[in-house]
Structure formats: structure tokens, C-alpha cells
PDB file of C-alpha atoms in Angstrom:
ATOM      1  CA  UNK A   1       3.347  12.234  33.348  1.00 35.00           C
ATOM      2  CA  UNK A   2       1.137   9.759  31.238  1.00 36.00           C
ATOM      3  CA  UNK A   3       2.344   6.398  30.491  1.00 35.00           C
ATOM      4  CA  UNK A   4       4.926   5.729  27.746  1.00 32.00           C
ATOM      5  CA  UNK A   5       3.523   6.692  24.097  1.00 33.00           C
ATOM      6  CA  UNK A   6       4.648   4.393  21.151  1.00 34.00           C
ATOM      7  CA  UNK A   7       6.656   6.879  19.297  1.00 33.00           C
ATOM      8  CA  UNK A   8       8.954   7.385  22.274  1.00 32.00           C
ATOM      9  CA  UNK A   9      10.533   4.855  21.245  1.00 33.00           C
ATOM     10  CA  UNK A  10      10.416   2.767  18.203  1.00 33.00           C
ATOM     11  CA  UNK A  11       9.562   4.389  14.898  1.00 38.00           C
ATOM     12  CA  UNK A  12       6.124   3.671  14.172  1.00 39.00           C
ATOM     13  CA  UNK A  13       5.396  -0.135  13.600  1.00 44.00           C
ATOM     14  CA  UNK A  14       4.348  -1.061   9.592  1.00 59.00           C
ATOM     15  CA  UNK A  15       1.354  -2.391   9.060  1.00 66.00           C
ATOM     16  CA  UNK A  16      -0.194  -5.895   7.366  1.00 74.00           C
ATOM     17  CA  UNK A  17      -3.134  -6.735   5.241  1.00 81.00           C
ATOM     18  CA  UNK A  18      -4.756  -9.409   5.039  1.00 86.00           C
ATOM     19  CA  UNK A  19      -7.798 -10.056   2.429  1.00 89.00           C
ATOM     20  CA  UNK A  20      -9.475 -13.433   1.509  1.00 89.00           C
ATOM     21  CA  UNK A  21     -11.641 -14.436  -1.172  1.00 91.00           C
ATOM     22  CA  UNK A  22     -13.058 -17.824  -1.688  1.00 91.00           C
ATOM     23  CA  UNK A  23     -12.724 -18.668  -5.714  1.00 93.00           C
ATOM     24  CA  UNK A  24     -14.865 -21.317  -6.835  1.00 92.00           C
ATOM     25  CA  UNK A  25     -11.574 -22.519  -9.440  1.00 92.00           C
ATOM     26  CA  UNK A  26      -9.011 -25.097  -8.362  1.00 93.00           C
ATOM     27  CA  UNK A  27      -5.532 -24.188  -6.685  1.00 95.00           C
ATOM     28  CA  UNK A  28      -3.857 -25.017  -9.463  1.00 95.00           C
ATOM     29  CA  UNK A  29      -5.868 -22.836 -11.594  1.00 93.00           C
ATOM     30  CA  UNK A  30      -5.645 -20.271  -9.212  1.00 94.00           C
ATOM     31  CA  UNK A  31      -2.276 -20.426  -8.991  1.00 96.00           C
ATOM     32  CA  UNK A  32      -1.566 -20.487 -12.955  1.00 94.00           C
ATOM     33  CA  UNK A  33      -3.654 -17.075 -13.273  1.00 94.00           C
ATOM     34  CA  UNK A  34      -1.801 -15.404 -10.515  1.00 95.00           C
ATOM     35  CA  UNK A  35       2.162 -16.089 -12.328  1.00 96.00           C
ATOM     36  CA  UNK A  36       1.350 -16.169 -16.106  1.00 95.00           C
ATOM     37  CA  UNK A  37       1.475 -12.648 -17.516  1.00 96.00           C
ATOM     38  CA  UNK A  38      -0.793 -13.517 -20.128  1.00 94.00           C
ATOM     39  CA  UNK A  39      -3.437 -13.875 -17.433  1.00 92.00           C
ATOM     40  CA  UNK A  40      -2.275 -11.816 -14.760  1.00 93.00           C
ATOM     41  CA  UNK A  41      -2.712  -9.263 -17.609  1.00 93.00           C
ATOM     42  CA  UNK A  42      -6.619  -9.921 -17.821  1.00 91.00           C
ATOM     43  CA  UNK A  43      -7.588  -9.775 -13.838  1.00 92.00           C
ATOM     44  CA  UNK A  44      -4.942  -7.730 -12.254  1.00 92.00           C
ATOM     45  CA  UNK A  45      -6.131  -4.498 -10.460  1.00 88.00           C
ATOM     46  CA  UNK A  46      -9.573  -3.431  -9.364  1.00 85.00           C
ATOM     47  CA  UNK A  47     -11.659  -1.433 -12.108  1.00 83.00           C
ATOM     48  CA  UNK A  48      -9.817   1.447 -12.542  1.00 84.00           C
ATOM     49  CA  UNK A  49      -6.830   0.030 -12.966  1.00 88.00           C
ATOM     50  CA  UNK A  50      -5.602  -1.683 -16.308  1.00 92.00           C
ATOM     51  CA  UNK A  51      -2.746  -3.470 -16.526  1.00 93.00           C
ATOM     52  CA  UNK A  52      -0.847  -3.264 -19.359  1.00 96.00           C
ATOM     53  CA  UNK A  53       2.416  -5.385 -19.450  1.00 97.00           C
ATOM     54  CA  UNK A  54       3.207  -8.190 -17.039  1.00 97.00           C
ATOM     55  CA  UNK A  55       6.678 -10.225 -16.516  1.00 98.00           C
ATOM     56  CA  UNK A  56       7.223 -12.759 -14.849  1.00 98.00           C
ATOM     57  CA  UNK A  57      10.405 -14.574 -13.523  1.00 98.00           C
ATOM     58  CA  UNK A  58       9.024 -17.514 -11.418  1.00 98.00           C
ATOM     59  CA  UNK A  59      11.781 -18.775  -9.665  1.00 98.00           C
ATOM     60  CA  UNK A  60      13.394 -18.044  -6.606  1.00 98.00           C
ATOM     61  CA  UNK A  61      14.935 -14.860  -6.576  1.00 98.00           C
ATOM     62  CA  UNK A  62      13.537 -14.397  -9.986  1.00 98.00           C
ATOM     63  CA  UNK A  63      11.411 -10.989 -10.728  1.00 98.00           C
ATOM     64  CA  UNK A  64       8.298  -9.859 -11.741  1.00 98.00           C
ATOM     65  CA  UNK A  65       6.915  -6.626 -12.938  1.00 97.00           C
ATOM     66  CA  UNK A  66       3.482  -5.063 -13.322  1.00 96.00           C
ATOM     67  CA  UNK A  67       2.566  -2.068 -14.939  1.00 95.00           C
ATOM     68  CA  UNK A  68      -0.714  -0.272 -13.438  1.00 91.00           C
ATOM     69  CA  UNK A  69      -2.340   2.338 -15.846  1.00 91.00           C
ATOM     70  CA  UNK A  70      -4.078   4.667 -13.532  1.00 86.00           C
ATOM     71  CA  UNK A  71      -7.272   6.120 -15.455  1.00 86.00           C
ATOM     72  CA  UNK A  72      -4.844   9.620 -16.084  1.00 87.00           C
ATOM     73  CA  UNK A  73      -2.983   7.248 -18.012  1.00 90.00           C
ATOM     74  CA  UNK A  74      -0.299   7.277 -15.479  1.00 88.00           C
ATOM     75  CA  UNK A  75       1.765   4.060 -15.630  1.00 91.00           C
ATOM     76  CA  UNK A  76       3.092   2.727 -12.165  1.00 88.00           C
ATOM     77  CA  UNK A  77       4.955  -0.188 -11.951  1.00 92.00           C
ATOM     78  CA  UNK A  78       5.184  -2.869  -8.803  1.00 93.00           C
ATOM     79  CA  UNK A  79       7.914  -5.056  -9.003  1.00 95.00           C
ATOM     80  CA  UNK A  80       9.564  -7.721  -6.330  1.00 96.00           C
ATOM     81  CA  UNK A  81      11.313 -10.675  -6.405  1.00 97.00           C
ATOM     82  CA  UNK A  82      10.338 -14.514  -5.549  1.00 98.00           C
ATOM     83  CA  UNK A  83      11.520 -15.458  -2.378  1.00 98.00           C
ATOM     84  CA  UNK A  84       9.099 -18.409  -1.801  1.00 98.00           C
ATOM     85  CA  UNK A  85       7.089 -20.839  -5.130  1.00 98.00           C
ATOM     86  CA  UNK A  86       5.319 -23.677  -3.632  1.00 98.00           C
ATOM     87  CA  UNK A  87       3.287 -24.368  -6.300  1.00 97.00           C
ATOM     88  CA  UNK A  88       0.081 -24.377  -6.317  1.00 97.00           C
ATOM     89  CA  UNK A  89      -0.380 -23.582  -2.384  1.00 97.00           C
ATOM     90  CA  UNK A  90       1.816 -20.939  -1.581  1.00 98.00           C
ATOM     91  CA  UNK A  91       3.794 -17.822  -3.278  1.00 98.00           C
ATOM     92  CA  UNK A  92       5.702 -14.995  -1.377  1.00 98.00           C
ATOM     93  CA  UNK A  93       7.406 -12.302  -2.798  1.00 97.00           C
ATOM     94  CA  UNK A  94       8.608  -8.767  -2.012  1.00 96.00           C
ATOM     95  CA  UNK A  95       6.500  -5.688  -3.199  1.00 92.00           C
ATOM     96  CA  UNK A  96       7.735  -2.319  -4.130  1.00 89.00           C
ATOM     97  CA  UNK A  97       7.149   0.926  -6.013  1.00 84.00           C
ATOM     98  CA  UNK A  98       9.426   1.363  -9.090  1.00 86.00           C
ATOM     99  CA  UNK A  99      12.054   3.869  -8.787  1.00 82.00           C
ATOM    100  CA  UNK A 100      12.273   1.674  -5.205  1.00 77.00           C
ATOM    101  CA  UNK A 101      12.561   3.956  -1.698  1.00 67.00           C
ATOM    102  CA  UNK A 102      12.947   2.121   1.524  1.00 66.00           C
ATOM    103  CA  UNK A 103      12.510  -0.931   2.208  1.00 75.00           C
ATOM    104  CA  UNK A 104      10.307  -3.211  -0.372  1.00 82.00           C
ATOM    105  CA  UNK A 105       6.956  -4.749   1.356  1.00 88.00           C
ATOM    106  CA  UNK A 106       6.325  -8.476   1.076  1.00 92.00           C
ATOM    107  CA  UNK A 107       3.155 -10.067  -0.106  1.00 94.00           C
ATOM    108  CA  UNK A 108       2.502 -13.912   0.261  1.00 95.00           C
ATOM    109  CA  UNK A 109      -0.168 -15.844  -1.628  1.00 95.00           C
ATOM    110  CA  UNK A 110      -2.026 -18.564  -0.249  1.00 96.00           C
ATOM    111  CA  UNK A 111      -4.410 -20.975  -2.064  1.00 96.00           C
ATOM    112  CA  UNK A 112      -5.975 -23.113   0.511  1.00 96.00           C
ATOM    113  CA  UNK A 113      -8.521 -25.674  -1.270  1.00 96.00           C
ATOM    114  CA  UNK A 114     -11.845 -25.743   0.330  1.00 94.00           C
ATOM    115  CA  UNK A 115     -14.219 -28.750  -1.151  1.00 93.00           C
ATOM    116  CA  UNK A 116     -14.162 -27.589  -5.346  1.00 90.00           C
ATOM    117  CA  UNK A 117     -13.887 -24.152  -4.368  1.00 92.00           C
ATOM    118  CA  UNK A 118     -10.306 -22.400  -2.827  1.00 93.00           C
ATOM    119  CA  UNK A 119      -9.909 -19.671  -0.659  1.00 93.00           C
ATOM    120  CA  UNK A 120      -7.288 -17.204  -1.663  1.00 93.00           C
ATOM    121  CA  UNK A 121      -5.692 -15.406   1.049  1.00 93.00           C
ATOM    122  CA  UNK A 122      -3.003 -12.185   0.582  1.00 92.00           C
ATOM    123  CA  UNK A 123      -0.992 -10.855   3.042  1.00 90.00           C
ATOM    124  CA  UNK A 124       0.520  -7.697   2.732  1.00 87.00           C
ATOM    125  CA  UNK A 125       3.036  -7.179   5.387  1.00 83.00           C
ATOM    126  CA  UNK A 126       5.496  -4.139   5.408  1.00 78.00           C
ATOM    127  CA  UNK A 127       2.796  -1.176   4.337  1.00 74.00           C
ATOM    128  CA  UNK A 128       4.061   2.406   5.281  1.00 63.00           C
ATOM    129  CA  UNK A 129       7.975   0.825   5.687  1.00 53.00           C
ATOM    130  CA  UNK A 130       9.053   3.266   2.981  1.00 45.00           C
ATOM    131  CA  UNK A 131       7.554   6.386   4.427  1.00 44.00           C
ATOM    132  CA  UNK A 132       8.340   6.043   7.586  1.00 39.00           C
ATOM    133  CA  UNK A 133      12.380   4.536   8.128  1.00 35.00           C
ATOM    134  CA  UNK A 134      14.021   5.477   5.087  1.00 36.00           C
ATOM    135  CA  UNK A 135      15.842   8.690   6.830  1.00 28.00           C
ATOM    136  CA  UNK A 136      16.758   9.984   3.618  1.00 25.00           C
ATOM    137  CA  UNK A 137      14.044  10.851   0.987  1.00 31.00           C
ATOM    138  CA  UNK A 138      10.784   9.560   2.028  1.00 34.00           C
ATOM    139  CA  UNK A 139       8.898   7.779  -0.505  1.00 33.00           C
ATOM    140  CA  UNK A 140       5.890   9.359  -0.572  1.00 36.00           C
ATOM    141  CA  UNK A 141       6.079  11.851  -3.229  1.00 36.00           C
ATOM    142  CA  UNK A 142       7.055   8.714  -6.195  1.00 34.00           C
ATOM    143  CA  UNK A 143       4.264   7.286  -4.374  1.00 32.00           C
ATOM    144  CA  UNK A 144       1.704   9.701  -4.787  1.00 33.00           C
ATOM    145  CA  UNK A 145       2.090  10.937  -8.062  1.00 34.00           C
ATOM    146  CA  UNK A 146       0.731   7.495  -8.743  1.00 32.00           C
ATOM    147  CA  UNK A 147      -1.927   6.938  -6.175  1.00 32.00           C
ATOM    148  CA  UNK A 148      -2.983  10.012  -6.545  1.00 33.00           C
ATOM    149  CA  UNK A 149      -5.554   9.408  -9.176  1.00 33.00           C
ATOM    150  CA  UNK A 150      -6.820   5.981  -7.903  1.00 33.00           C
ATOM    151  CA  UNK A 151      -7.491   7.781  -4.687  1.00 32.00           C
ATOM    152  CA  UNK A 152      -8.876  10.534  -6.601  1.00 37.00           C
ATOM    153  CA  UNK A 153     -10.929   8.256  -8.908  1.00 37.00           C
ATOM    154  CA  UNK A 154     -12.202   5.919  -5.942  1.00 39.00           C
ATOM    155  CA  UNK A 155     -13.545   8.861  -3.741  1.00 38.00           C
ATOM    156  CA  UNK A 156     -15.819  10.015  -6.394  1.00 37.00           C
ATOM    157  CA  UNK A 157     -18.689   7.706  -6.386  1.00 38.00           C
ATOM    158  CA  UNK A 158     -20.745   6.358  -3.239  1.00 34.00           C
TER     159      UNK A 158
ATOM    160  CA  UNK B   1     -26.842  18.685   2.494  1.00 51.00           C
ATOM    161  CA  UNK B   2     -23.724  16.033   2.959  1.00 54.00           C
ATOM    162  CA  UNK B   3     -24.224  12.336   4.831  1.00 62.00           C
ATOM    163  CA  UNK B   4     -22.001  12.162   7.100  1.00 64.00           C
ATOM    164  CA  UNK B   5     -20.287   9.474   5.536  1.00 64.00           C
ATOM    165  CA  UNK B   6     -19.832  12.560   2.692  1.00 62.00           C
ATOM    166  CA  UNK B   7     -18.352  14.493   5.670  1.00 61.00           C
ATOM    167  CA  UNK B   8     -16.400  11.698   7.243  1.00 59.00           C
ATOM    168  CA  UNK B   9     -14.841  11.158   3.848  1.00 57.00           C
ATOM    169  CA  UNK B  10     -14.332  15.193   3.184  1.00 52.00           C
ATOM    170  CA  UNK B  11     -12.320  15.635   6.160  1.00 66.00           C
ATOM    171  CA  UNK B  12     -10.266  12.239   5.680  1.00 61.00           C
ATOM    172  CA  UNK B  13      -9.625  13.551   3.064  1.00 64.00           C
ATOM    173  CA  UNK B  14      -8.509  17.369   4.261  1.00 72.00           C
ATOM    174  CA  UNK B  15      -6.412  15.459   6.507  1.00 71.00           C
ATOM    175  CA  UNK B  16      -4.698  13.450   3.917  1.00 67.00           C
ATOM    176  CA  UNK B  17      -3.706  16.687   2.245  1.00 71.00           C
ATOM    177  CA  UNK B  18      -2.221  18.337   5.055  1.00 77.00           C
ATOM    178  CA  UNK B  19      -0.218  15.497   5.584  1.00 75.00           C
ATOM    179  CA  UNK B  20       0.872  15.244   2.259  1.00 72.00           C
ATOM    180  CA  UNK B  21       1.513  18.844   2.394  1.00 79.00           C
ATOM    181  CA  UNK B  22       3.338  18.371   5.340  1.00 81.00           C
ATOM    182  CA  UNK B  23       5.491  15.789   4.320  1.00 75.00           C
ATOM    183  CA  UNK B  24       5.998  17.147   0.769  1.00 76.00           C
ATOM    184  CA  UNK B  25       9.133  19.358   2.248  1.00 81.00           C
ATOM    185  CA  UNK B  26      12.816  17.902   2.544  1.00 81.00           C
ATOM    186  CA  UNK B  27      13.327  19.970   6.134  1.00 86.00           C
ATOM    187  CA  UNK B  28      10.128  18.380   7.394  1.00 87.00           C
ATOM    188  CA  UNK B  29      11.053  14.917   6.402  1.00 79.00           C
ATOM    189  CA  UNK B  30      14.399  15.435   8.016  1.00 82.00           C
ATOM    190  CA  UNK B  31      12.894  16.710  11.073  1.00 87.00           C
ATOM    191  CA  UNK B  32      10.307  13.670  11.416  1.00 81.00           C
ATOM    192  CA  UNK B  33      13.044  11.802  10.886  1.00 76.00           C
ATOM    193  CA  UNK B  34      15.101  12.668  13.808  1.00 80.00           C
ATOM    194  CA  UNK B  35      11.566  12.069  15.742  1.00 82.00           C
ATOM    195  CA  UNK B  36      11.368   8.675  14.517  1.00 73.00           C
ATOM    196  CA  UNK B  37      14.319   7.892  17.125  1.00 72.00           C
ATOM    197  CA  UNK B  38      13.463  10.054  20.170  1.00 81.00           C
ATOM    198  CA  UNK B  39      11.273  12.774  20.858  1.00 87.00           C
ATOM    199  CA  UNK B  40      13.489  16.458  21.134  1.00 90.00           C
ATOM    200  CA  UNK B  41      13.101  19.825  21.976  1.00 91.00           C
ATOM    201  CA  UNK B  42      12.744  22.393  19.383  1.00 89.00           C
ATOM    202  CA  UNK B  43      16.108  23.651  19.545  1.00 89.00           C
ATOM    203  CA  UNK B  44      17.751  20.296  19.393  1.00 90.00           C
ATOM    204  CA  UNK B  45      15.410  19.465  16.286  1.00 90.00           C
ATOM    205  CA  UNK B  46      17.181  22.991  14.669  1.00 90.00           C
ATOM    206  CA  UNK B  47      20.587  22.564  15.666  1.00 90.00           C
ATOM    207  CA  UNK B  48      21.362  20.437  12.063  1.00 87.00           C
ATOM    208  CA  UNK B  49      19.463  22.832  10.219  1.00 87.00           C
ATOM    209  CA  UNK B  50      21.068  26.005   8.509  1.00 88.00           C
ATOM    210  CA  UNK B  51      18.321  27.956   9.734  1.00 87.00           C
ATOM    211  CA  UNK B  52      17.044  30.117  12.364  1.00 90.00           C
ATOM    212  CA  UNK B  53      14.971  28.738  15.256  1.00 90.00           C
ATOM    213  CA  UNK B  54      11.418  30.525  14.285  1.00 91.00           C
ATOM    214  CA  UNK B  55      12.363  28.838  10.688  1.00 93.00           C
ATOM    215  CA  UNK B  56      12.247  25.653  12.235  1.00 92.00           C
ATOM    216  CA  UNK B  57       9.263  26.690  14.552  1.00 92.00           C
ATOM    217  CA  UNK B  58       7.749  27.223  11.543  1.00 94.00           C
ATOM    218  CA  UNK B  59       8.147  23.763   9.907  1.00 94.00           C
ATOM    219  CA  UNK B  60       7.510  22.393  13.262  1.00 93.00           C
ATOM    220  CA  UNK B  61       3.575  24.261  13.221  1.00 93.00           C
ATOM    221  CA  UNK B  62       3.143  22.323   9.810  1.00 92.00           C
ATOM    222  CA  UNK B  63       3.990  19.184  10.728  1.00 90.00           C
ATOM    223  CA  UNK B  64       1.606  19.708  14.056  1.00 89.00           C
ATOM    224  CA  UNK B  65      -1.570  20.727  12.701  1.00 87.00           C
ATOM    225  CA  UNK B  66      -1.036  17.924   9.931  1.00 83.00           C
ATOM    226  CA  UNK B  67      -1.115  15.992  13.316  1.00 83.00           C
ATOM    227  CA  UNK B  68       2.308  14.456  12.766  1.00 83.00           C
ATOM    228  CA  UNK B  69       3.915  15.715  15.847  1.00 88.00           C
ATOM    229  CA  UNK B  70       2.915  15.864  19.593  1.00 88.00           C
ATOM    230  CA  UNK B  71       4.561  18.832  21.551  1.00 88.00           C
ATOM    231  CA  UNK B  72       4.159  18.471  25.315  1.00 87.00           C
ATOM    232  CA  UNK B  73       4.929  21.824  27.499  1.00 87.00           C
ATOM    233  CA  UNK B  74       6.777  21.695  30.496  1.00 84.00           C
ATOM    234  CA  UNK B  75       8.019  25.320  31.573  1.00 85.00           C
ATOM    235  CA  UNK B  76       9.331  27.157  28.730  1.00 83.00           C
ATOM    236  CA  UNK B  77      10.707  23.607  27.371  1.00 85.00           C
ATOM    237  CA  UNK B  78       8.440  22.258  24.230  1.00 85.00           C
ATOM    238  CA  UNK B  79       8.689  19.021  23.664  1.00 89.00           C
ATOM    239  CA  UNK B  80       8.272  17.245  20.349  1.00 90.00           C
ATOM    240  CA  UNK B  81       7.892  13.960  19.243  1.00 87.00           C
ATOM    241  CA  UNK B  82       6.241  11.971  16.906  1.00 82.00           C
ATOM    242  CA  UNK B  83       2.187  11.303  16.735  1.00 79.00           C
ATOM    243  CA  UNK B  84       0.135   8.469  16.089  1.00 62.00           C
ATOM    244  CA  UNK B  85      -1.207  10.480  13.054  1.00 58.00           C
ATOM    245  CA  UNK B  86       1.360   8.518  10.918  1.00 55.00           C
ATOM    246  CA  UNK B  87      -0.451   5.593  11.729  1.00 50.00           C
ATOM    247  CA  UNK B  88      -3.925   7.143  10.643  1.00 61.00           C
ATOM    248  CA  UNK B  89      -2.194   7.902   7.404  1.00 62.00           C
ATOM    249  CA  UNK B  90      -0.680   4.736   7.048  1.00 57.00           C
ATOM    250  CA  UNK B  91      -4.387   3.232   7.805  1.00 63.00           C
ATOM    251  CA  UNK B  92      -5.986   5.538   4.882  1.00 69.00           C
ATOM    252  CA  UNK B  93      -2.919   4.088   2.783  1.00 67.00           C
ATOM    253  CA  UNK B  94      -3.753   0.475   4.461  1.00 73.00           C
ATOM    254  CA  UNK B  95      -7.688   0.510   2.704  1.00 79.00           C
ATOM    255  CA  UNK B  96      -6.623   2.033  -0.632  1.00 78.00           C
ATOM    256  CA  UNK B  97      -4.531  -1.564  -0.585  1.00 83.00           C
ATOM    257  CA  UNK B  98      -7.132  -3.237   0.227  1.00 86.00           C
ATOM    258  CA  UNK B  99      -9.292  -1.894  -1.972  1.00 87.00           C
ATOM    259  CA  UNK B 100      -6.493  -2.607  -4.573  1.00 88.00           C
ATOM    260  CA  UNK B 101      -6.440  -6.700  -3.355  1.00 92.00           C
ATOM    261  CA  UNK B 102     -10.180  -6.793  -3.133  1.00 92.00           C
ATOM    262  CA  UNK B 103     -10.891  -4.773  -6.192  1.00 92.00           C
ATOM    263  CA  UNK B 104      -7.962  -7.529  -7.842  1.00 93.00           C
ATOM    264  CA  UNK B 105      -9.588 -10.689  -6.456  1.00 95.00           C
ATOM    265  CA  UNK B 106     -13.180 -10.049  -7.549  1.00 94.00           C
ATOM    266  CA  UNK B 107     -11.471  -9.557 -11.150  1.00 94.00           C
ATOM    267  CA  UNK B 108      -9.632 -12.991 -10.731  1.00 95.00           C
ATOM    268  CA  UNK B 109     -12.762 -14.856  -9.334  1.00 95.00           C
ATOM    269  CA  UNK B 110     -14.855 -13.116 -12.468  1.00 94.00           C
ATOM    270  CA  UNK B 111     -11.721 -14.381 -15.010  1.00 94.00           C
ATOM    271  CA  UNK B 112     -11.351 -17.666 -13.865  1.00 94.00           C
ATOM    272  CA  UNK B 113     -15.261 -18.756 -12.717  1.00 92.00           C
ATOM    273  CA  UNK B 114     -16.491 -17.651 -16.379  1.00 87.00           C
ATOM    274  CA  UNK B 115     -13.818 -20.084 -17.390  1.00 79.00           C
ATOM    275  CA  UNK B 116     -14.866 -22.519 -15.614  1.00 77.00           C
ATOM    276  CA  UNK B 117     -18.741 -22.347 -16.584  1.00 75.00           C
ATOM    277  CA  UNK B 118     -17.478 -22.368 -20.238  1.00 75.00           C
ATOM    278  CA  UNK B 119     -14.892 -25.795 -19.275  1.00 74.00           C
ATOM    279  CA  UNK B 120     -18.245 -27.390 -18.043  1.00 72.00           C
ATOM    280  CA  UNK B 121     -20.282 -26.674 -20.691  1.00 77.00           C
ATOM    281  CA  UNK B 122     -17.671 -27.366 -22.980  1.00 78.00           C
ATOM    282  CA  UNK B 123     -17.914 -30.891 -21.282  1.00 75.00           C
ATOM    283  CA  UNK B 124     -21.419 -31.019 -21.269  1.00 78.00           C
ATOM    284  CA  UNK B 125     -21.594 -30.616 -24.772  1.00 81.00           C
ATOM    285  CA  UNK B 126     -19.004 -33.238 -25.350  1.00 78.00           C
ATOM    286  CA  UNK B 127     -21.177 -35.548 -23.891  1.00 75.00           C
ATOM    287  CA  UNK B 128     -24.207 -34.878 -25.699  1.00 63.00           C
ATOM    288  CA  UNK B 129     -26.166 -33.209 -22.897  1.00 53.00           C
TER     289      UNK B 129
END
């Protein structure tokens, strides 16, 4: 018999992102344009994505939420609450789909100055949490209906 | 002609939708569920189920050649339990985030570099230069 395989025992572990970008803007700036909606508004999402309403709660245990129009004119929203605000170095807060399945994914936000320049680094711990423990109804479907079209959209060109 | 990049990316994406397909079933969920503790044999996997074994054999094919479920043969006794496909999934799910975060950041560096060009020569100008 071959050695143990991972699913025989634990479900299958989650998995983390982590993506950096080096800014040439000050942490403070940084930081400011990450938690005020009026400028979250202007950067948030990658091309196809617009957001269209922002709100923020920056506190601890406060909530935000983001609404993602998908170019179908789908609307998804992300929302979380604070759990860590040390401004302007360091943000964490949890991530999930709204209607929420499973368990919410956490995202933490660090701006790490480098000379006049600051590197911004976001990890995304907890992706595929939802799909793969919540026993019940499986989150991909709510999921999907939004994704769909970004995936859609972003396999087009290239 | 495709690139195989084309092709690598065509077949991702066949994949994707069989899993999708796969999952998009409440009996299948329930049944990768009960994987997600402990592999079982087929007729353990049916016994909640108000449904006949080849039923459940049937959901069981599905969720294979989506390539969510392993069955190992030993005798007449299959085997089930659950793949490393999630994991490819949850990779393919992994890069649309990044793409997301990336995709986000190059906005944010655009937003807030412009406006600080425009502070400095806002400055400059200030100061007669």
C-alpha cells in the first residue's frame, strides 16, 4: 500500500496568498487610500472590476463593505470586519462573500517603508475554507455566480 | 492552430467546469463531505442517502472524472476518498485572487503615484521653478 495520502486524514488544508508591490507613496498615504471609501472607491479592483460603493468602519471589530461590479453588471459584495488597525503599518481583517458561507478568510495589510518608496504586502490566508469545511451548503455556487464573469472576462485576451 | 498555452488554458478550463458541475449537486456535496473526514466504501457513502446504490454509483462517477475523488480497488471493495483535485481547484481559485490583488495594487500605485507627481509639481510651482 502507498504511503499515507493527505486527504486520509485532514480535510484539505486552505490556502494563502501573498502579493507585494512596491508603491513609490508614503505609508501613511498608502494607508489613507486603502480605508477611506472615497479612495478605495477610485483604485479598488483590477480593470474589470468597478467598484461602486465603499464603507468603511475603521475600528476594531468595526466593518467594511465593498461592492464589485463585474463587467455583466453583476454586483458582489466583500465584507469583513477589523480585527487588527495599526496605523499606517499594519491592517488585518476578515474577508468574505456576502450572503457569507463557511468560514470568512482573513487578509492583512502591510506597509513596510522602503527609502521614499513602501512596499505593500497582502496576505490572503483562508482561500477555499468555504468550499471545502462548511458540511452543509458549500459556497461555491454564491461564489460563482459572481466570479463567473471575471473568470470569463480575464480568459479572453492573451 | 492553438499555443499551447491556448490549450493549457482550454483544458483548465474544461476541468474547472466539470468540477463546478460536479459540485453544483446537493448529494455530491454531501458525499464529499463525508470524504472530507475519512475515505469510505461506496456503500457506506449511500447508507445516509434515500437512494439506491447505482444512484449513488452514479454521483460517485461524477465526482471522479471531475477528479474529486480517488477510488482504490481491493477485491470487490472500492474505496473512495477524497483527491488532491480540490487543491488544483482551489489553486485556479488561488490566481484569479491574485490576479484580483495584483490587478488592485497596480490601480493603487497608478492613483496614488499620479498624485504624487501632481503634489511635487504643485510644490515646484510654489517655488517658482
Amino acid at each position: 500500500m502507498a504511503a499515507d495520502t493527505p486527504e486520509s486524514g485532514a480535510p484539505a488544508a486552505t490556502l494563502t496568498l501573498i502579493v507585494r508591490r512596491t508603491i513609490r507613496a508614503s505609508a501613511a498615504r498608502l494607508f489613507e487610500a486603502w480605508t477611506q471609501p472615497a479612495q478605495l472607491k477610485q483604485w479598488w479592483g483590477p480593470n474589470s472590476v468597478e467598484c461602486v460603493d465603499a464603507q468603511v468602519d475603521l475600528r476594531v471589530g468595526g466593518r467594511y463593505r465593498i461592492a464589485n461590479r463585474f463587467p455583466d453588471g453583476k454586483i458582489l459584495w466583500i465584507a469583513g470586519q477589523f480585527e487588527v488597525i495599526e496605523a499606517p503599518d499594519k491592517l488585518v481583517y476578515t474577508w468574505a462573500l456576502e450572503p457569507p458561507s463557511g468560514l470568512p478568510e482573513r487578509v492583512t495589510v502591510r506597509f513596510v517603508a522602503q527609502g521614499r518608496a513602501t512596499e505593500v504586502i497582502v496576505t490572503h490566508e483562508g482561500i477555499g475554507s468555504a468550499p471545502v469545511r462548511d458540511r452543509h451548503e458549500l459556497g461555491w455556487r454564491g461564489c460563482l455566480d459572481g466570479l463567473a464573469s471575471y473568470l470569463h472576462d480575464d480568459s479572453q485576451p492573451g | 492552430m492553438l499555443s499551447s498555452a491556448a490549450r493549457k488554458r482550454a483544458s483548465a478550463e474544461d476541468r474547472l467546469d466539470a468540477v463546478f458541475h460536479a459540485l453544483g449537486d446537493r448529494t455530491r456535496r454531501a458525499l464529499l463531505a463525508s470524504l472530507a473526514s475519512r475515505p469510505a466504501r461506496i456503500t457506506e457513502l449511500a447508507r445516509p442517502f434515500d437512494m439506491s446504490l447505482p444512484a449513488v454509483s452514479r454521483h460517485i462517477r461524477v465526482l471522479e472524472s471531475a477528479g474529486l475523488i480517488a477510488r482504490s480497488v481491493d477485491g470487490r471493495v472500492h474505496q473512495c476518498s477524497l483527491a488532491a483535485a480540490p487543491m488544483k481547484t482551489a489553486e485556479a481559485w488561488l490566481d484569479r485572487y491574485r490576479r484580483f490583488w495584483e490587478g488592485s495594487l497596480d490601480a493603487l500605485a497608478r492613483l496614488v503615484e499620479a498624485q504624487g507627481e501632481q503634489h511635487d509639481a504643485d510644490r515646484r510651482a510654489r517655488h517658482g521653478r
